[in-house]
């Protein structure tokens, strides 16, 4: 049985850039142009952290490495609830955007 040690802690910290070095920050700027977004930050013991990215087009996950490159992670295991939570948020945002574009007729 696994124990969830992240109870009460967000999958993405309030300041995710604080976990990235300069090369990773530059790499992330370029990767965002291709649909990659921060999915979660795995905060290990000490100062070590791994940033997981997800492509919004095909939902593929990848790891942002120290040198700023992305490595596709086919065998990466993440909590199902985190994936569903993110999908629900995206659906809500899409719905809000549609309502803003087409306000209800009165």
Short mmCIF file of N, CA and C in Angstrom, two decimals:
data_model
loop_
_atom_site.label_atom_id
_atom_site.label_comp_id
_atom_site.label_asym_id
_atom_site.label_seq_id
_atom_site.Cartn_x
_atom_site.Cartn_y
_atom_site.Cartn_z
N UNK A 1 0.84 -1.18 0.00
CA UNK A 1 0.00 0.00 0.00
C UNK A 1 0.88 1.24 0.00
N UNK A 2 0.59 2.19 -0.88
CA UNK A 2 1.37 3.43 -0.92
C UNK A 2 0.68 4.50 -0.09
N UNK A 3 1.49 5.34 0.49
CA UNK A 3 0.99 6.42 1.33
C UNK A 3 1.13 7.73 0.56
N UNK A 4 0.06 8.50 0.51
CA UNK A 4 0.10 9.79 -0.17
C UNK A 4 0.72 10.81 0.77
N UNK A 5 1.94 11.23 0.45
CA UNK A 5 2.65 12.19 1.29
C UNK A 5 2.36 13.63 0.88
N UNK A 6 1.54 13.80 -0.16
CA UNK A 6 1.29 15.13 -0.68
C UNK A 6 -0.06 15.68 -0.23
N UNK A 7 -0.64 15.12 0.78
CA UNK A 7 -1.95 15.57 1.24
C UNK A 7 -1.89 17.05 1.57
N UNK A 8 -2.77 17.81 0.93
CA UNK A 8 -2.83 19.24 1.19
C UNK A 8 -1.83 20.08 0.42
N UNK A 9 -1.00 19.45 -0.41
CA UNK A 9 0.01 20.17 -1.19
C UNK A 9 -0.36 20.09 -2.66
N UNK A 10 -0.36 21.21 -3.34
CA UNK A 10 -0.73 21.26 -4.76
C UNK A 10 0.31 20.53 -5.61
N UNK A 11 -0.17 19.96 -6.73
CA UNK A 11 0.74 19.27 -7.67
C UNK A 11 1.69 20.26 -8.32
N UNK A 12 1.23 21.50 -8.49
CA UNK A 12 2.08 22.55 -9.03
C UNK A 12 2.25 23.60 -7.94
N UNK A 13 3.49 23.83 -7.48
CA UNK A 13 3.71 24.81 -6.42
C UNK A 13 3.33 26.22 -6.88
N UNK A 14 3.12 27.11 -5.92
CA UNK A 14 2.71 28.48 -6.26
C UNK A 14 3.77 29.20 -7.08
N UNK A 15 5.03 28.82 -6.94
CA UNK A 15 6.11 29.41 -7.73
C UNK A 15 6.94 28.30 -8.37
N UNK A 16 6.43 27.67 -9.43
CA UNK A 16 7.15 26.53 -10.02
C UNK A 16 8.52 26.90 -10.59
N UNK A 17 8.71 28.17 -10.99
CA UNK A 17 10.00 28.57 -11.55
C UNK A 17 11.12 28.48 -10.51
N UNK A 18 10.76 28.55 -9.24
CA UNK A 18 11.79 28.47 -8.20
C UNK A 18 12.45 27.09 -8.17
N UNK A 19 11.82 26.11 -8.79
CA UNK A 19 12.37 24.76 -8.85
C UNK A 19 13.18 24.52 -10.11
N UNK A 20 13.22 25.51 -11.02
CA UNK A 20 13.91 25.35 -12.30
C UNK A 20 15.21 26.13 -12.35
N UNK A 21 16.22 25.55 -13.00
CA UNK A 21 17.45 26.30 -13.23
C UNK A 21 17.26 27.16 -14.49
N UNK A 22 18.27 27.95 -14.84
CA UNK A 22 18.15 28.87 -15.97
C UNK A 22 17.91 28.13 -17.29
N UNK A 23 18.62 27.02 -17.49
CA UNK A 23 18.45 26.26 -18.74
C UNK A 23 17.04 25.68 -18.85
N UNK A 24 16.50 25.20 -17.73
CA UNK A 24 15.15 24.66 -17.74
C UNK A 24 14.12 25.76 -18.04
N UNK A 25 14.32 26.94 -17.47
CA UNK A 25 13.40 28.05 -17.73
C UNK A 25 13.40 28.44 -19.20
N UNK A 26 14.59 28.49 -19.80
CA UNK A 26 14.69 28.81 -21.23
C UNK A 26 14.05 27.72 -22.08
N UNK A 27 14.30 26.47 -21.71
CA UNK A 27 13.71 25.35 -22.44
C UNK A 27 12.19 25.37 -22.37
N UNK A 28 11.66 25.69 -21.20
CA UNK A 28 10.21 25.73 -21.01
C UNK A 28 9.56 26.82 -21.87
N UNK A 29 10.24 27.94 -22.03
CA UNK A 29 9.71 29.02 -22.88
C UNK A 29 9.50 28.49 -24.30
N UNK A 30 10.47 27.77 -24.82
CA UNK A 30 10.36 27.23 -26.19
C UNK A 30 9.33 26.10 -26.27
N UNK A 31 9.30 25.25 -25.25
CA UNK A 31 8.37 24.12 -25.27
C UNK A 31 6.92 24.57 -25.21
N UNK A 32 6.66 25.67 -24.54
CA UNK A 32 5.28 26.19 -24.46
C UNK A 32 4.75 26.57 -25.84
N UNK A 33 5.64 26.97 -26.74
CA UNK A 33 5.23 27.30 -28.11
C UNK A 33 4.66 26.09 -28.84
N UNK A 34 5.00 24.90 -28.36
CA UNK A 34 4.54 23.66 -28.99
C UNK A 34 3.47 22.95 -28.16
N UNK A 35 2.88 23.66 -27.20
CA UNK A 35 1.76 23.11 -26.45
C UNK A 35 2.10 22.42 -25.15
N UNK A 36 3.34 22.53 -24.68
CA UNK A 36 3.73 21.88 -23.42
C UNK A 36 3.43 22.80 -22.25
N UNK A 37 2.81 22.23 -21.19
CA UNK A 37 2.50 22.99 -19.98
C UNK A 37 2.99 22.21 -18.77
N UNK A 38 3.18 22.90 -17.67
CA UNK A 38 3.59 22.24 -16.43
C UNK A 38 2.44 21.39 -15.93
N UNK A 39 2.69 20.12 -15.74
CA UNK A 39 1.67 19.19 -15.25
C UNK A 39 1.79 19.02 -13.74
N UNK A 40 3.01 18.80 -13.27
CA UNK A 40 3.26 18.72 -11.83
C UNK A 40 4.75 18.85 -11.57
N UNK A 41 5.08 19.10 -10.32
CA UNK A 41 6.48 19.15 -9.89
C UNK A 41 6.62 18.12 -8.78
N UNK A 42 7.42 17.11 -9.05
CA UNK A 42 7.68 16.09 -8.03
C UNK A 42 8.79 16.61 -7.13
N UNK A 43 8.41 16.94 -5.92
CA UNK A 43 9.38 17.48 -4.96
C UNK A 43 9.87 16.35 -4.08
N UNK A 44 11.11 15.99 -4.31
CA UNK A 44 11.71 14.92 -3.53
C UNK A 44 12.33 15.51 -2.28
N UNK A 45 12.94 14.69 -1.47
CA UNK A 45 13.57 15.19 -0.26
C UNK A 45 14.71 16.14 -0.60
N UNK A 46 14.91 17.13 0.22
CA UNK A 46 15.96 18.12 -0.04
C UNK A 46 15.53 19.11 -1.10
N UNK A 47 16.49 19.58 -1.88
CA UNK A 47 16.21 20.58 -2.91
C UNK A 47 15.88 19.96 -4.26
N UNK A 48 15.90 18.65 -4.35
CA UNK A 48 15.70 17.98 -5.62
C UNK A 48 14.22 18.01 -6.04
N UNK A 49 13.98 18.31 -7.31
CA UNK A 49 12.61 18.31 -7.85
C UNK A 49 12.66 17.91 -9.32
N UNK A 50 11.60 17.26 -9.77
CA UNK A 50 11.47 16.88 -11.17
C UNK A 50 10.21 17.53 -11.72
N UNK A 51 10.36 18.26 -12.82
CA UNK A 51 9.22 18.94 -13.44
C UNK A 51 8.66 18.07 -14.56
N UNK A 52 7.38 17.76 -14.45
CA UNK A 52 6.69 16.95 -15.44
C UNK A 52 5.85 17.88 -16.30
N UNK A 53 5.98 17.75 -17.62
CA UNK A 53 5.21 18.56 -18.56
C UNK A 53 4.21 17.67 -19.29
N UNK A 54 3.14 18.29 -19.79
CA UNK A 54 2.15 17.56 -20.57
C UNK A 54 1.83 18.36 -21.82
N UNK A 55 1.72 17.67 -22.93
CA UNK A 55 1.37 18.34 -24.18
C UNK A 55 -0.14 18.45 -24.27
N UNK A 56 -0.63 19.67 -24.45
CA UNK A 56 -2.09 19.88 -24.45
C UNK A 56 -2.75 19.32 -25.70
N UNK A 57 -1.99 19.03 -26.74
CA UNK A 57 -2.57 18.51 -27.98
C UNK A 57 -2.78 17.01 -27.94
N UNK A 58 -1.80 16.27 -27.42
CA UNK A 58 -1.91 14.81 -27.44
C UNK A 58 -1.80 14.17 -26.06
N UNK A 59 -1.73 14.97 -25.01
CA UNK A 59 -1.72 14.51 -23.61
C UNK A 59 -0.49 13.68 -23.23
N UNK A 60 0.56 13.73 -24.05
CA UNK A 60 1.80 13.00 -23.76
C UNK A 60 2.52 13.70 -22.60
N UNK A 61 3.12 12.90 -21.72
CA UNK A 61 3.89 13.44 -20.60
C UNK A 61 5.38 13.37 -20.91
N UNK A 62 6.13 14.31 -20.35
CA UNK A 62 7.57 14.33 -20.51
C UNK A 62 8.24 14.94 -19.30
N UNK A 63 9.52 14.71 -19.17
CA UNK A 63 10.30 15.23 -18.04
C UNK A 63 11.22 16.33 -18.56
N UNK A 64 11.18 17.48 -17.89
CA UNK A 64 12.07 18.59 -18.23
C UNK A 64 13.39 18.36 -17.49
N UNK A 65 14.44 18.06 -18.25
CA UNK A 65 15.73 17.73 -17.63
C UNK A 65 16.55 18.98 -17.31
N UNK A 66 17.62 18.77 -16.57
CA UNK A 66 18.48 19.86 -16.09
C UNK A 66 19.00 20.75 -17.21
N UNK A 67 19.22 20.17 -18.39
CA UNK A 67 19.77 20.94 -19.51
C UNK A 67 18.69 21.66 -20.32
N UNK A 68 17.43 21.59 -19.86
CA UNK A 68 16.33 22.28 -20.53
C UNK A 68 15.67 21.49 -21.64
N UNK A 69 16.12 20.26 -21.86
CA UNK A 69 15.51 19.43 -22.90
C UNK A 69 14.36 18.62 -22.32
N UNK A 70 13.47 18.22 -23.19
CA UNK A 70 12.31 17.42 -22.79
C UNK A 70 12.55 15.99 -23.22
N UNK A 71 12.31 15.06 -22.32
CA UNK A 71 12.40 13.65 -22.64
C UNK A 71 11.02 13.04 -22.44
N UNK A 72 10.48 12.47 -23.49
CA UNK A 72 9.16 11.85 -23.43
C UNK A 72 9.23 10.69 -22.44
N UNK A 73 8.21 10.59 -21.60
CA UNK A 73 8.20 9.58 -20.53
C UNK A 73 6.99 8.67 -20.72
N UNK A 74 7.17 7.62 -21.51
CA UNK A 74 6.07 6.70 -21.78
C UNK A 74 5.68 5.87 -20.56
N UNK A 75 6.62 5.59 -19.69
CA UNK A 75 6.35 4.73 -18.54
C UNK A 75 6.12 5.51 -17.25
N UNK A 76 5.93 6.81 -17.36
CA UNK A 76 5.75 7.65 -16.18
C UNK A 76 4.40 7.38 -15.53
N UNK A 77 4.40 7.18 -14.22
CA UNK A 77 3.15 6.93 -13.51
C UNK A 77 2.76 8.19 -12.74
N UNK A 78 1.54 8.63 -12.98
CA UNK A 78 0.99 9.78 -12.25
C UNK A 78 -0.36 9.37 -11.69
N UNK A 79 -0.80 10.10 -10.69
CA UNK A 79 -2.10 9.80 -10.09
C UNK A 79 -3.20 10.05 -11.12
N UNK A 80 -4.13 9.13 -11.21
CA UNK A 80 -5.26 9.30 -12.12
C UNK A 80 -6.07 10.54 -11.75
N UNK A 81 -6.22 10.79 -10.47
CA UNK A 81 -7.03 11.93 -10.04
C UNK A 81 -6.41 13.24 -10.51
N UNK A 82 -5.11 13.33 -10.57
CA UNK A 82 -4.46 14.56 -11.04
C UNK A 82 -4.78 14.79 -12.50
N UNK A 83 -4.75 13.74 -13.30
CA UNK A 83 -5.05 13.86 -14.73
C UNK A 83 -6.50 14.29 -14.92
N UNK A 84 -7.41 13.65 -14.18
CA UNK A 84 -8.82 13.99 -14.30
C UNK A 84 -9.08 15.41 -13.82
N UNK A 85 -8.41 15.79 -12.74
CA UNK A 85 -8.56 17.15 -12.19
C UNK A 85 -8.15 18.17 -13.24
N UNK A 86 -7.04 17.94 -13.89
CA UNK A 86 -6.55 18.86 -14.91
C UNK A 86 -7.50 18.92 -16.10
N UNK A 87 -8.03 17.77 -16.50
CA UNK A 87 -8.97 17.72 -17.61
C UNK A 87 -10.24 18.48 -17.27
N UNK A 88 -10.73 18.33 -16.04
CA UNK A 88 -11.92 19.05 -15.61
C UNK A 88 -11.69 20.55 -15.64
N UNK A 89 -10.54 21.00 -15.20
CA UNK A 89 -10.21 22.42 -15.20
C UNK A 89 -10.18 22.94 -16.63
N UNK A 90 -9.56 22.19 -17.53
CA UNK A 90 -9.50 22.60 -18.94
C UNK A 90 -10.90 22.69 -19.53
N UNK A 91 -11.78 21.75 -19.19
CA UNK A 91 -13.15 21.77 -19.69
C UNK A 91 -13.89 23.00 -19.18
N UNK A 92 -13.70 23.32 -17.90
CA UNK A 92 -14.35 24.51 -17.35
C UNK A 92 -13.85 25.77 -18.03
N UNK A 93 -12.54 25.86 -18.25
CA UNK A 93 -11.98 27.04 -18.91
C UNK A 93 -12.50 27.18 -20.33
N UNK A 94 -12.59 26.06 -21.05
CA UNK A 94 -13.14 26.09 -22.41
C UNK A 94 -14.58 26.59 -22.40
N UNK A 95 -15.36 26.12 -21.42
CA UNK A 95 -16.76 26.54 -21.31
C UNK A 95 -16.86 28.03 -21.04
N UNK A 96 -16.02 28.53 -20.14
CA UNK A 96 -16.02 29.96 -19.82
C UNK A 96 -15.64 30.78 -21.04
N UNK A 97 -14.62 30.33 -21.77
CA UNK A 97 -14.20 31.04 -22.98
C UNK A 97 -15.33 31.12 -24.00
N UNK A 98 -16.07 30.02 -24.15
CA UNK A 98 -17.19 30.01 -25.09
C UNK A 98 -18.27 30.99 -24.67
N UNK A 99 -18.53 31.07 -23.36
CA UNK A 99 -19.56 31.98 -22.85
C UNK A 99 -19.14 33.43 -23.04
N UNK A 100 -17.85 33.70 -22.90
CA UNK A 100 -17.35 35.06 -23.08
C UNK A 100 -17.46 35.46 -24.55
N UNK A 101 -17.15 34.54 -25.44
CA UNK A 101 -17.23 34.82 -26.87
C UNK A 101 -18.68 35.02 -27.31
N UNK A 102 -19.58 34.22 -26.74
CA UNK A 102 -21.00 34.28 -27.12
C UNK A 102 -21.84 34.48 -25.86
N UNK A 103 -21.98 35.73 -25.40
CA UNK A 103 -22.78 35.94 -24.19
C UNK A 103 -24.23 35.52 -24.42
N UNK A 104 -24.91 35.08 -23.35
CA UNK A 104 -26.30 34.65 -23.49
C UNK A 104 -27.18 35.78 -24.03
N UNK A 105 -28.08 35.43 -24.92
CA UNK A 105 -29.01 36.40 -25.50
C UNK A 105 -30.16 36.64 -24.53
N UNK A 106 -30.52 37.90 -24.37
CA UNK A 106 -31.62 38.23 -23.45
C UNK A 106 -32.80 38.76 -24.19
#
